[in-house]
mmCIF file of C-alpha atoms in Angstrom:
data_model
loop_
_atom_site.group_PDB
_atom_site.id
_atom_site.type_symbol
_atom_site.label_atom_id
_atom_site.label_comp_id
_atom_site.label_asym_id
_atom_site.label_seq_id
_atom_site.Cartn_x
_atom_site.Cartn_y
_atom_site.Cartn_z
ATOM 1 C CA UNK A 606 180.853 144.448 208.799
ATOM 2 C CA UNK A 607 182.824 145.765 206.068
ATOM 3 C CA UNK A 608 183.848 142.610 203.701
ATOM 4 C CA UNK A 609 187.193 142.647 202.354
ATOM 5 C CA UNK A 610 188.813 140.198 199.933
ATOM 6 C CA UNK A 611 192.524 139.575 199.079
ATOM 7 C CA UNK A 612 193.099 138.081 195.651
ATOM 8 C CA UNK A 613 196.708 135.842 196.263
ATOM 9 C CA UNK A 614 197.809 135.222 192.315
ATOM 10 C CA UNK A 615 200.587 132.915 191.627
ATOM 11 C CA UNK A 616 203.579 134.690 192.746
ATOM 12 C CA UNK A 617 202.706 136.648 194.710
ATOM 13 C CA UNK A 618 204.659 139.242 197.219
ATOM 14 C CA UNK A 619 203.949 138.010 200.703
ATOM 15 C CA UNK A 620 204.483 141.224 202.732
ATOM 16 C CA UNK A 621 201.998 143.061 200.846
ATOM 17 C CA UNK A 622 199.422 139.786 200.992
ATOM 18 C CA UNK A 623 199.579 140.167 204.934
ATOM 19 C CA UNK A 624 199.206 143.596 205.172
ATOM 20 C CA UNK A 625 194.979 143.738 204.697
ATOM 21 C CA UNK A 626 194.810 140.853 207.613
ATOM 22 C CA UNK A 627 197.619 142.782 209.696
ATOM 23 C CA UNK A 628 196.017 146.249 209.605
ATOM 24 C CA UNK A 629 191.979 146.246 208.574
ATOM 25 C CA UNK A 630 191.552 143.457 211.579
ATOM 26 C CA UNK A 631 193.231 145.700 213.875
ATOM 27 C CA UNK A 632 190.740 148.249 213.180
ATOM 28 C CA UNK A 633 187.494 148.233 216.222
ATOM 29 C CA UNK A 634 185.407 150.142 217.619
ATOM 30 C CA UNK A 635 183.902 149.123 221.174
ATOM 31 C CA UNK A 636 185.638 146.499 220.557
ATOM 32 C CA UNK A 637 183.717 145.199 217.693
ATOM 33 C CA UNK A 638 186.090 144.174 214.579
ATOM 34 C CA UNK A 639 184.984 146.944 211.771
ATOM 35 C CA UNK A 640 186.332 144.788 208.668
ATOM 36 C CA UNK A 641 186.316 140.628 208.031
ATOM 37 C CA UNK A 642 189.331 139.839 205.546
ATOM 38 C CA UNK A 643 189.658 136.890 203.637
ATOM 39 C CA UNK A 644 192.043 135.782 201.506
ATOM 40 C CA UNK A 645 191.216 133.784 198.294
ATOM 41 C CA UNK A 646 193.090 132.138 195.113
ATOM 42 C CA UNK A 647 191.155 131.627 191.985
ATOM 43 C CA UNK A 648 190.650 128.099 192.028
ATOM 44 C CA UNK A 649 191.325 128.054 195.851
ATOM 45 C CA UNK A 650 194.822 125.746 196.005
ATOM 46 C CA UNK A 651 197.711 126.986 197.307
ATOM 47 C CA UNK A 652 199.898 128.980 195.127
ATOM 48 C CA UNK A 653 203.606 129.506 194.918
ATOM 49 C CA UNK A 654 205.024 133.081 196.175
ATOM 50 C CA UNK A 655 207.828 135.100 195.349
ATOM 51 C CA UNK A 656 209.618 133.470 198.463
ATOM 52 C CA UNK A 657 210.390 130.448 198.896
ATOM 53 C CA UNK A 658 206.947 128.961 200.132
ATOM 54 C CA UNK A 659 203.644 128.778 198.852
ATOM 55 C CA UNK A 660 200.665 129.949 201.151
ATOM 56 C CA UNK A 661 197.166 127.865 200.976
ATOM 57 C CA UNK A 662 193.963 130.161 201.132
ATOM 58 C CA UNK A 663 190.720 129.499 202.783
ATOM 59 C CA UNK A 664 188.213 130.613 199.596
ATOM 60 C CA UNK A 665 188.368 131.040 196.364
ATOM 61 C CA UNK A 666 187.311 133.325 193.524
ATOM 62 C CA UNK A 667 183.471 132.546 194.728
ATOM 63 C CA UNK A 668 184.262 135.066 197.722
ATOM 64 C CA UNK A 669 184.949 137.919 195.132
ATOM 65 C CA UNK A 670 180.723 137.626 194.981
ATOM 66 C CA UNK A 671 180.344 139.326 198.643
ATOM 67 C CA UNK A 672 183.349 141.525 199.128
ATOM 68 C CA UNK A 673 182.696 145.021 199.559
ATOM 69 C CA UNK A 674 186.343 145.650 199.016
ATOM 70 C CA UNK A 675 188.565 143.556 196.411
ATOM 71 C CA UNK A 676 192.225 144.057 196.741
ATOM 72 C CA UNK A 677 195.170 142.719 194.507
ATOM 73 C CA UNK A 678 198.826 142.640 195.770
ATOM 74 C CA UNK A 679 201.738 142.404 193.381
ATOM 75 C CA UNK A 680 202.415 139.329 192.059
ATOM 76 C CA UNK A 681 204.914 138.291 189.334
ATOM 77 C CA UNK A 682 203.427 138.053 185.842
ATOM 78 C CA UNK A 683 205.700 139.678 183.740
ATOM 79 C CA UNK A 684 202.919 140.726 181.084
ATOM 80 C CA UNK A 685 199.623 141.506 182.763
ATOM 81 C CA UNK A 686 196.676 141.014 179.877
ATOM 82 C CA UNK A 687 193.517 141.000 180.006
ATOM 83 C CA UNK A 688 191.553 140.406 183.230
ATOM 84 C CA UNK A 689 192.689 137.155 185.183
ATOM 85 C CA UNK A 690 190.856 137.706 187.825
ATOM 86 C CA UNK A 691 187.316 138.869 186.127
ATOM 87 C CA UNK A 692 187.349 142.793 187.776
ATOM 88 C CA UNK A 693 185.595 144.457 185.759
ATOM 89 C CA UNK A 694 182.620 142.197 186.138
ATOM 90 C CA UNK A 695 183.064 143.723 189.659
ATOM 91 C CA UNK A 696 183.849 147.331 189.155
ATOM 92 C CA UNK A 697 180.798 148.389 191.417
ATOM 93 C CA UNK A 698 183.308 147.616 194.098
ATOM 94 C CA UNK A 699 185.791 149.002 196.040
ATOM 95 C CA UNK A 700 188.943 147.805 194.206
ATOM 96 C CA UNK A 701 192.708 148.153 195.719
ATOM 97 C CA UNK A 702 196.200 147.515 194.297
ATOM 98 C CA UNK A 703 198.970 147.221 196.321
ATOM 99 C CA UNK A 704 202.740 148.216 194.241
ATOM 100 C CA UNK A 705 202.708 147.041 190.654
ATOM 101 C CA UNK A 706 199.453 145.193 191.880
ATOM 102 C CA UNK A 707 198.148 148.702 189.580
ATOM 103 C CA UNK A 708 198.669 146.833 186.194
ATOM 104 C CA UNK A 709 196.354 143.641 187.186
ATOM 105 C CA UNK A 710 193.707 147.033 187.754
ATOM 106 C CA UNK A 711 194.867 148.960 184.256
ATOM 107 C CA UNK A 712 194.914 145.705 182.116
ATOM 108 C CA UNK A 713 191.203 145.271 183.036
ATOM 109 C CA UNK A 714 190.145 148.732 182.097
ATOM 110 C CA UNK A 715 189.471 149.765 185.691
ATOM 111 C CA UNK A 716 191.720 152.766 185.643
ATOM 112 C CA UNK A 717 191.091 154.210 182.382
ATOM 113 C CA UNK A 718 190.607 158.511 182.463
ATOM 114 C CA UNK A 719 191.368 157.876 186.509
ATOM 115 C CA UNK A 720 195.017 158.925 188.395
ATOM 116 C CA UNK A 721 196.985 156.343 189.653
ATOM 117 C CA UNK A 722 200.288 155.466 190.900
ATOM 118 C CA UNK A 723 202.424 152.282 191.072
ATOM 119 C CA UNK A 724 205.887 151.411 191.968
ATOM 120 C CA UNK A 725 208.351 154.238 190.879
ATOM 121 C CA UNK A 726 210.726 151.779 189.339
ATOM 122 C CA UNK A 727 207.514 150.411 186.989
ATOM 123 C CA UNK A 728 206.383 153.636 186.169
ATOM 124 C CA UNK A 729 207.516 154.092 182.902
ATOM 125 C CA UNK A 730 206.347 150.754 181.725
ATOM 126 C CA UNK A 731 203.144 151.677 183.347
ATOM 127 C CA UNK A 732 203.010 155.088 181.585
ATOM 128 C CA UNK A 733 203.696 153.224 177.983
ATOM 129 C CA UNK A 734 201.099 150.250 178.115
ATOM 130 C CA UNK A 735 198.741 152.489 179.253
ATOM 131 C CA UNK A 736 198.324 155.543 178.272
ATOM 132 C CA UNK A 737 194.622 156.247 179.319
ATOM 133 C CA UNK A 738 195.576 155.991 182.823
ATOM 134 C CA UNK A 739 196.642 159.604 184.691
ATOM 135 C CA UNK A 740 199.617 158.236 186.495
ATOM 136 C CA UNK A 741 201.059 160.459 189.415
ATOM 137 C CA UNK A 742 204.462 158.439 189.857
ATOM 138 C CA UNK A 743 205.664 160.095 192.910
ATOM 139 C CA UNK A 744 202.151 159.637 195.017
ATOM 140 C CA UNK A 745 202.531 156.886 197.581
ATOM 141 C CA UNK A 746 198.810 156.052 196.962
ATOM 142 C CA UNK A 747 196.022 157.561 195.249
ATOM 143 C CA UNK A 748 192.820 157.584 195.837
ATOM 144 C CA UNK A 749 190.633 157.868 193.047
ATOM 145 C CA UNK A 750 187.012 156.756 194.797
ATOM 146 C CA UNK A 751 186.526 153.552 193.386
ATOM 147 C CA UNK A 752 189.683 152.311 193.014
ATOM 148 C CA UNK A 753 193.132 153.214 194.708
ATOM 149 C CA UNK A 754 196.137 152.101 193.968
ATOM 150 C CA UNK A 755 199.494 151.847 195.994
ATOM 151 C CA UNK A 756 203.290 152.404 195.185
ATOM 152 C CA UNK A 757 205.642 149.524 196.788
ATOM 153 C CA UNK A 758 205.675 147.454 199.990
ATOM 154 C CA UNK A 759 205.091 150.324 203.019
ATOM 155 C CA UNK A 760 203.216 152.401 200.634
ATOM 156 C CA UNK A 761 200.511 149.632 200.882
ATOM 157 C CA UNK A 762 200.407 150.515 205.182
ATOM 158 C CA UNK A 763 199.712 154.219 203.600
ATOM 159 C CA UNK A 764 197.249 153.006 201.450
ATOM 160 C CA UNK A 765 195.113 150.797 203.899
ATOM 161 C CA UNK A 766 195.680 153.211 206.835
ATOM 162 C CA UNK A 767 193.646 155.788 204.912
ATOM 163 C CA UNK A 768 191.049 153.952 203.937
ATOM 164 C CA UNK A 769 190.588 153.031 207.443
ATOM 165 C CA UNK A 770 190.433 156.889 208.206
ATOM 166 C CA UNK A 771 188.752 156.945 205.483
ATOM 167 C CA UNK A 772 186.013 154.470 206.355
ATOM 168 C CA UNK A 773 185.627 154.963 210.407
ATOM 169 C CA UNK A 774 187.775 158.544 211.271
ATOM 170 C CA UNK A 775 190.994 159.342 212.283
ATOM 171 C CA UNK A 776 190.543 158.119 215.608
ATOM 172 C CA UNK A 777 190.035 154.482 214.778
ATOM 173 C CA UNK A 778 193.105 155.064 212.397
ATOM 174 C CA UNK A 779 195.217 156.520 215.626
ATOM 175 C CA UNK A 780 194.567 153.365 217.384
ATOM 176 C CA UNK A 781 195.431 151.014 214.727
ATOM 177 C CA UNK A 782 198.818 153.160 214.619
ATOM 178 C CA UNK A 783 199.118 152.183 218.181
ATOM 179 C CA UNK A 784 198.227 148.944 217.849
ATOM 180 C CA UNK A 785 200.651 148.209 214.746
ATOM 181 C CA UNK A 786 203.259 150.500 215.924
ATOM 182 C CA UNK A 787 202.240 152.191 211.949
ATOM 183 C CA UNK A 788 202.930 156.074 211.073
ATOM 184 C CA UNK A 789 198.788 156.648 210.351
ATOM 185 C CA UNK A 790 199.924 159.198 207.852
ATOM 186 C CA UNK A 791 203.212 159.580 206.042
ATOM 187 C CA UNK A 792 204.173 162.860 204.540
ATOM 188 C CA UNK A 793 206.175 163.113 201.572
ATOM 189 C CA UNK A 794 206.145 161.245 198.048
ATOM 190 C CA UNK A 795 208.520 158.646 196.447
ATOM 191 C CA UNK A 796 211.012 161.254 195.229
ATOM 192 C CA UNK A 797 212.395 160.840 198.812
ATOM 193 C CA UNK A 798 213.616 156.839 198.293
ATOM 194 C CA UNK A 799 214.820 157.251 194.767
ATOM 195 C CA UNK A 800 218.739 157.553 194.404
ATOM 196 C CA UNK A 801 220.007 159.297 190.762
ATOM 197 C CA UNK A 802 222.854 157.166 189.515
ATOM 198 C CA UNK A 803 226.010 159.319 188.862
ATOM 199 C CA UNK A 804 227.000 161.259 185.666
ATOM 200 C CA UNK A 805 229.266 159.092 183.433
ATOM 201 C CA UNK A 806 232.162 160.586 181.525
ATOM 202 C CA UNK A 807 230.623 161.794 178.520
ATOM 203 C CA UNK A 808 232.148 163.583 174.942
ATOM 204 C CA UNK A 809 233.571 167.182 175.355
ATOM 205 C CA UNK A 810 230.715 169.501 174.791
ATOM 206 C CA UNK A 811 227.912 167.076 175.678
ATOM 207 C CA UNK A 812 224.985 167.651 177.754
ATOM 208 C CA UNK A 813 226.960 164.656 180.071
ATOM 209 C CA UNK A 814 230.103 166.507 179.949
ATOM 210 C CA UNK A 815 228.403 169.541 181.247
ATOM 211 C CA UNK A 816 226.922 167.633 183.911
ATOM 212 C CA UNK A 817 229.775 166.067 184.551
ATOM 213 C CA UNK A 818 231.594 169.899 185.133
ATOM 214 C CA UNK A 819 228.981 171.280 187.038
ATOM 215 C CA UNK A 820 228.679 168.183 188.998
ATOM 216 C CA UNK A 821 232.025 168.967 190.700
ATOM 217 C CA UNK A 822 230.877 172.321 191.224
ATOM 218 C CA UNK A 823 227.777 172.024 192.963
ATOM 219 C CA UNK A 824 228.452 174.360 195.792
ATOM 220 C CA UNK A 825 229.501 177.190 193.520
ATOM 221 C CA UNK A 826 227.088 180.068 192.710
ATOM 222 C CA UNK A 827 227.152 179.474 189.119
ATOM 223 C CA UNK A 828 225.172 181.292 186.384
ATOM 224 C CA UNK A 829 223.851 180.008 182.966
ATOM 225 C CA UNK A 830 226.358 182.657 181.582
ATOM 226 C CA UNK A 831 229.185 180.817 183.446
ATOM 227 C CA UNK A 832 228.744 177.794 182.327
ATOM 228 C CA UNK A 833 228.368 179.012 178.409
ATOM 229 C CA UNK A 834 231.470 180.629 178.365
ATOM 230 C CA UNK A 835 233.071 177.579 179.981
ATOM 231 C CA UNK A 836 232.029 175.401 177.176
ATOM 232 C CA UNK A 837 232.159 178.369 174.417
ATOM 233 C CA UNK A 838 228.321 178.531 173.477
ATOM 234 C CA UNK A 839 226.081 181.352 173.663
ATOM 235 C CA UNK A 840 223.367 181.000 176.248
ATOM 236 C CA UNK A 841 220.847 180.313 173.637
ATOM 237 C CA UNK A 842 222.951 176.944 171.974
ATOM 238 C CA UNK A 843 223.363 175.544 175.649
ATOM 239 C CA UNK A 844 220.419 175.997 176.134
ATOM 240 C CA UNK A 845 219.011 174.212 173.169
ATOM 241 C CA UNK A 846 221.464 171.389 172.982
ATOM 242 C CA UNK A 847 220.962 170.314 176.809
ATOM 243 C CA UNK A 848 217.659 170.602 176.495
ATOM 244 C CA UNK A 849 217.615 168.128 173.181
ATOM 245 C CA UNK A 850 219.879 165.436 174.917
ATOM 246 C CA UNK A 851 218.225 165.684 178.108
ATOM 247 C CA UNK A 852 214.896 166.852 177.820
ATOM 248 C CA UNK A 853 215.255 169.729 180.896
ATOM 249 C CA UNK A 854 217.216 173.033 181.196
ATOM 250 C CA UNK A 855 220.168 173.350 182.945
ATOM 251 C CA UNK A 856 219.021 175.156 186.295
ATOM 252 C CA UNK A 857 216.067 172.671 186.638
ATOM 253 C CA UNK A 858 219.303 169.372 186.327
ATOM 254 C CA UNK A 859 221.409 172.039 188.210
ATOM 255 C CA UNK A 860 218.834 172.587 190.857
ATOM 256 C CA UNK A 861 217.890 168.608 191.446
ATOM 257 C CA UNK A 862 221.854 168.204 191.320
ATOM 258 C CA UNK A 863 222.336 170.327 194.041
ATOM 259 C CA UNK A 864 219.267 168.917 196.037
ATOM 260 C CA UNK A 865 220.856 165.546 195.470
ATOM 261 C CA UNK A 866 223.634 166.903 197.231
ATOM 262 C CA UNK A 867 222.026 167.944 200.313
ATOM 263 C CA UNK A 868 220.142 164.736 200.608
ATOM 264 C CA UNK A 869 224.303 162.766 200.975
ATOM 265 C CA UNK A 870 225.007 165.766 203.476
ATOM 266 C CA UNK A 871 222.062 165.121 205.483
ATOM 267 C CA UNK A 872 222.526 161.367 205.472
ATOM 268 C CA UNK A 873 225.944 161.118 206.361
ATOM 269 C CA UNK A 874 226.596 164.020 208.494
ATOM 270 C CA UNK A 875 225.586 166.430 211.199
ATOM 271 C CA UNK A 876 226.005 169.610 209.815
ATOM 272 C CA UNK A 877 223.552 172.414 210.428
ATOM 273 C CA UNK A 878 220.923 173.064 207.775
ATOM 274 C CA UNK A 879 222.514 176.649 206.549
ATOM 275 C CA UNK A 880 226.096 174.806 206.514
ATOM 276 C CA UNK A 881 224.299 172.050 204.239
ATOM 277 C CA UNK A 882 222.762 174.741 202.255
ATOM 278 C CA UNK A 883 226.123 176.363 201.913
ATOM 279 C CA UNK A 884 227.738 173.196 200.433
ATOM 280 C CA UNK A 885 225.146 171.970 198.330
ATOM 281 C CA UNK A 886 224.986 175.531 195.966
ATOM 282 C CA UNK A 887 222.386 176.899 197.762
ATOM 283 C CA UNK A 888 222.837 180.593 198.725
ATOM 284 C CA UNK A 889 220.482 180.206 202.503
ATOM 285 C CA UNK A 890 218.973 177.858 204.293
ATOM 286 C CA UNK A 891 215.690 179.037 203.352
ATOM 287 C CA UNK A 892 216.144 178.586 199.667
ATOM 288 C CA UNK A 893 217.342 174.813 200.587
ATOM 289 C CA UNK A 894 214.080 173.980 202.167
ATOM 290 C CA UNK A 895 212.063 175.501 199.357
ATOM 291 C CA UNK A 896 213.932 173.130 197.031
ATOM 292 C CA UNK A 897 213.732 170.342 199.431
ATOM 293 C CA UNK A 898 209.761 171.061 199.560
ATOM 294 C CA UNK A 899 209.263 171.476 195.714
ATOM 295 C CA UNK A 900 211.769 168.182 194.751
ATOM 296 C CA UNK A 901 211.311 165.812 197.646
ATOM 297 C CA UNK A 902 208.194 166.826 199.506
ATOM 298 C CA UNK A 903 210.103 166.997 202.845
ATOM 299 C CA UNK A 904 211.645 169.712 204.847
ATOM 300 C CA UNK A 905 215.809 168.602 205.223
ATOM 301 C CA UNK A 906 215.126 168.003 209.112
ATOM 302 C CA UNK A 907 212.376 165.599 207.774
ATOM 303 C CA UNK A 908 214.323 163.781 205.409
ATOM 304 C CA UNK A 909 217.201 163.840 207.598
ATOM 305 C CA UNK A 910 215.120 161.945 210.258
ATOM 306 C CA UNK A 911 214.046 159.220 207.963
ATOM 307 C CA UNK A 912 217.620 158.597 206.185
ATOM 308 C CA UNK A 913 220.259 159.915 208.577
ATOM 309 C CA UNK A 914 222.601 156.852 208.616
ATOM 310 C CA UNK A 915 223.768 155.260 212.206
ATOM 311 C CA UNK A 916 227.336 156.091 213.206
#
């Protein structure tokens, strides 16, 4: 039987702790249990989560010895350094991370020259302490052999269901979907749950102040020739002064403006895709769902499934 360990650090998030228990247990076959799970703190006394109760283990950091598979869930030191938990003493296991979990697994070394991911709304920090790592911020999990790491609470169901495919097949996965009432796969990457705050009011002339024009104008058919003569440039100074205050061009903001767009329409209404396309700038309903693909990862009828809000 597959041994897996869940390291419970002070503070931290219960929903990802259970998930290991609540899904690899699940997993049989012939009705044999496929995985053990234990859960262990380093000293093995209870620690405090980030709730408002502490949860009291069964092992401690002696079980690390046997597991086959070490997983850490998120937990709430603000400044992960060094190696708390002593992984890379370990690193001829399996190691997980669940959310920002990813930094306990970076600040020991264990993802250096590998891709990872974390929690979209960490992944700059992640990206600036460490460098060495290959982050993919908009992968729910990645799975880099000996270690995978998972972004935020249901990406850690992602995470765990494949390895469970992984491990035993995609039948044994099916019938811990069943069993859980879990999606075994989920298509799609984070772009799909982050919201872009709105353009502010910004100086005449500004890369914000073109924003802020074209922003009212999404469903127009605008060209980058329009909007120079709007703001009296020449193609070549708008080009180069949006691109110095923003770091993009203005069809690639233009073109995630508009698919920012469609995503509200799609939510909040019931329009037909090519009526959605219409209003959101985009000339079919083809060219919406190559944007939607390229930008999101979804097809509109996707997203629209996931995020349509209740009447």
């Amino acid at each position: 039987m597959h041994s897996i360990v869940v390291v419970a650090l002070p503070g931290v998030f219960p929903y990802e702790l259970g998930v290991p228990a609540r899904f690899f247990r699940a997993a049989e076959k012939d009705g044999i249990p496929l995985y053990s799970v234990t859960t262990c703190t380093l000293d093995g006394l209870p620690v405090a989560t980030n709730a408002d109760f502490s949860v009291t283990p069964q092992a401690d950091r002696s079980a690390l010895d046997t597991a086959d598979t070490i997983i850490v869930p998120p937990w709430s030191a603000a400044e992960v350094s060094g190696d708390p938990i002593g992984l890379a003493a370990l690193s001829d296991r399996r190691i997980m991370s669940y959310c920002t979990g990813a930094f306990t697994l970076a600040a020991a070394g264990l993802l250096d020259g590998l891709e990872a991911t974390t929690h979209w709304c960490a992944s700059t920090e992640f990206a600036r302490r460490f460098p060495r790592v290959r982050l993919r911020e908009d992968e729910l999990f990645v799975d880099s052999g000996s270690a995978l790491t998972a972004a935020g609470a249901s990406a850690a169901v992602d995470a765990t269901m494949h390895l469970i495919a992984k491990d035993h097949g995609a039948a044994v996965a099916a019938q811990v979907a069943r069993a859980t009432l879990a999606a075994p796969h989920r298509g799609g990457g984070q772009r799909q749950f982050i919201a872009r705050p709105s353009v502010p009011s910004a100086a005449a002339g500004s890369a914000g102040d073109i924003q802020e024009w074209l922003s009212s104008r999404i469903h127009e058919p605008l060209s980058l020739a329009d909007v120079a003569t709007r703001f009296g440039m020449s193609v070549r100074t708008l080009t180069r002064r949006f691109r110095s205050e923003t770091g993009r061009t203005v069809g690639d903001w233009f073109a995630d403006a508009r698919v920012d767009r469609a995503r509200e329409l799609l939510e909040t209404t019931d329009l037909l895709i090519d009526d959605v396309a219409a209003r959101s700038g985009f000339a079919t309903g083809a060219a919406l769902r190559k944007h939607f693909r390229d930008r999101i990862g979804l097809s509109p009828q996707q997203y629209r499934s996931r995020f349509a809000r209740a009447a």
